[in-house]
Amino acid sequence: MLSITFDNYPTETSWTLTDDCGNEIDSGNGNGQATGSTYQAEMCLDNGIFTFEILDSYGDGICCSYGSGSYSIETADGSVNISGGEFGSSETEVFEIGGGPPPP
């Protein structure tokens, strides 16, 4: 599950989640979101490498200066693949699901 909790200025926030081929899995922005609200998207990701990029147009991230925003991507069992919120204009996280050798 992708979860983004917005800071006091949600309209400054946008994001994209892509797979290793560049296919967009999820994207959006904070337009229409309330201060401190949370966007959640359940998704079933196949094994592979993914890139999550989050942007803040003002350049102060989504945590700490103007609210307590954060983001995370978790697996179905609740394991956290990535998380954060304290960054400048952008943050890019690359993560892998189902690493290891293929079954025999």
Short mmCIF file of C-alpha atoms in Angstrom, two decimals:
data_model
loop_
_atom_site.label_atom_id
_atom_site.label_comp_id
_atom_site.label_asym_id
_atom_site.label_seq_id
_atom_site.Cartn_x
_atom_site.Cartn_y
_atom_site.Cartn_z
CA MET A 1 0.00 0.00 0.00
CA LEU A 2 1.16 3.49 -0.87
CA SER A 3 0.34 5.99 1.86
CA ILE A 4 1.03 9.74 1.74
CA THR A 5 0.09 12.03 4.62
CA PHE A 6 0.15 15.65 3.50
CA ASP A 7 1.66 18.58 5.38
CA ASN A 8 -0.04 21.99 5.75
CA TYR A 9 0.36 22.66 1.99
CA PRO A 10 -0.86 19.56 0.15
CA THR A 11 -1.05 21.32 -3.22
CA GLU A 12 2.77 21.50 -3.27
CA THR A 13 3.05 17.69 -3.33
CA SER A 14 3.10 15.33 -6.31
CA TRP A 15 4.39 11.78 -6.80
CA THR A 16 5.00 8.97 -9.29
CA LEU A 17 5.56 5.25 -8.79
CA THR A 18 7.03 3.39 -11.78
CA ASP A 19 8.28 -0.12 -12.48
CA ASP A 20 11.72 -0.97 -13.85
CA CYS A 21 10.43 -0.56 -17.44
CA GLY A 22 9.20 2.98 -16.71
CA ASN A 23 5.52 2.02 -16.64
CA GLU A 24 3.51 4.24 -14.32
CA ILE A 25 1.89 2.31 -11.46
CA ASP A 26 0.49 5.29 -9.55
CA SER A 27 0.80 9.06 -9.64
CA GLY A 28 -1.00 12.07 -8.33
CA ASN A 29 -0.86 15.34 -6.50
CA GLY A 30 -2.26 16.96 -3.40
CA ASN A 31 -4.76 19.17 -5.23
CA GLY A 32 -8.09 18.92 -3.44
CA GLN A 33 -6.57 17.23 -0.38
CA ALA A 34 -7.11 18.66 3.09
CA THR A 35 -4.23 19.69 5.34
CA GLY A 36 -2.94 16.61 7.17
CA SER A 37 -5.14 14.22 5.17
CA THR A 38 -3.84 10.87 3.92
CA TYR A 39 -3.93 9.44 0.40
CA GLN A 40 -3.84 5.64 0.25
CA ALA A 41 -3.64 3.36 -2.77
CA GLU A 42 -3.75 -0.40 -2.47
CA MET A 43 -1.90 -2.13 -5.25
CA CYS A 44 -0.64 -5.57 -6.09
CA LEU A 45 2.97 -5.23 -7.22
CA ASP A 46 4.68 -8.11 -8.99
CA ASN A 47 8.27 -8.99 -8.17
CA GLY A 48 10.62 -6.38 -9.57
CA ILE A 49 12.36 -3.08 -9.07
CA PHE A 50 10.31 0.07 -8.54
CA THR A 51 11.04 3.79 -8.31
CA PHE A 52 9.03 6.17 -6.16
CA GLU A 53 9.58 9.89 -6.67
CA ILE A 54 7.91 12.55 -4.54
CA LEU A 55 8.15 16.26 -5.25
CA ASP A 56 7.48 19.38 -3.23
CA SER A 57 7.13 22.49 -5.40
CA TYR A 58 8.07 24.85 -2.55
CA GLY A 59 11.22 22.86 -1.78
CA ASP A 60 10.61 22.03 1.90
CA GLY A 61 9.50 18.40 1.72
CA ILE A 62 6.39 17.28 3.55
CA CYS A 63 7.71 16.89 7.06
CA CYS A 64 8.58 19.01 9.87
CA SER A 65 8.68 22.68 8.88
CA TYR A 66 5.00 23.03 7.93
CA GLY A 67 3.23 19.95 9.25
CA SER A 68 3.96 16.30 9.88
CA GLY A 69 3.65 14.78 6.42
CA SER A 70 5.14 11.44 5.48
CA TYR A 71 5.02 8.66 2.90
CA SER A 72 5.46 4.90 2.96
CA ILE A 73 5.04 1.85 0.77
CA GLU A 74 4.25 -1.33 2.66
CA THR A 75 3.74 -4.96 1.65
CA ALA A 76 0.54 -6.86 2.44
CA ASP A 77 2.11 -8.19 5.66
CA GLY A 78 2.89 -4.66 6.86
CA SER A 79 6.62 -4.68 6.10
CA VAL A 80 7.82 -1.22 5.10
CA ASN A 81 9.69 -1.06 1.78
CA ILE A 82 10.33 2.70 1.91
CA SER A 83 9.32 5.66 4.04
CA GLY A 84 10.23 9.29 4.53
CA GLY A 85 9.03 12.85 4.36
CA GLU A 86 11.96 15.08 5.29
CA PHE A 87 13.53 16.22 2.01
CA GLY A 88 13.94 19.37 -0.08
CA SER A 89 12.40 19.68 -3.53
CA SER A 90 12.31 15.95 -4.27
CA GLU A 91 13.21 12.49 -3.10
CA THR A 92 13.64 9.35 -5.17
CA GLU A 93 13.57 5.88 -3.61
CA VAL A 94 14.32 2.67 -5.53
CA PHE A 95 13.16 -0.58 -3.95
CA GLU A 96 12.82 -4.24 -4.87
CA ILE A 97 10.04 -6.70 -4.22
CA GLY A 98 10.71 -10.44 -4.31
CA GLY A 99 14.47 -10.30 -4.80
CA GLY A 100 16.46 -13.47 -4.94
CA PRO A 101 16.84 -16.20 -7.51
CA PRO A 102 13.83 -17.53 -9.43
CA PRO A 103 12.38 -20.85 -8.25
CA PRO A 104 13.87 -24.02 -9.82
#
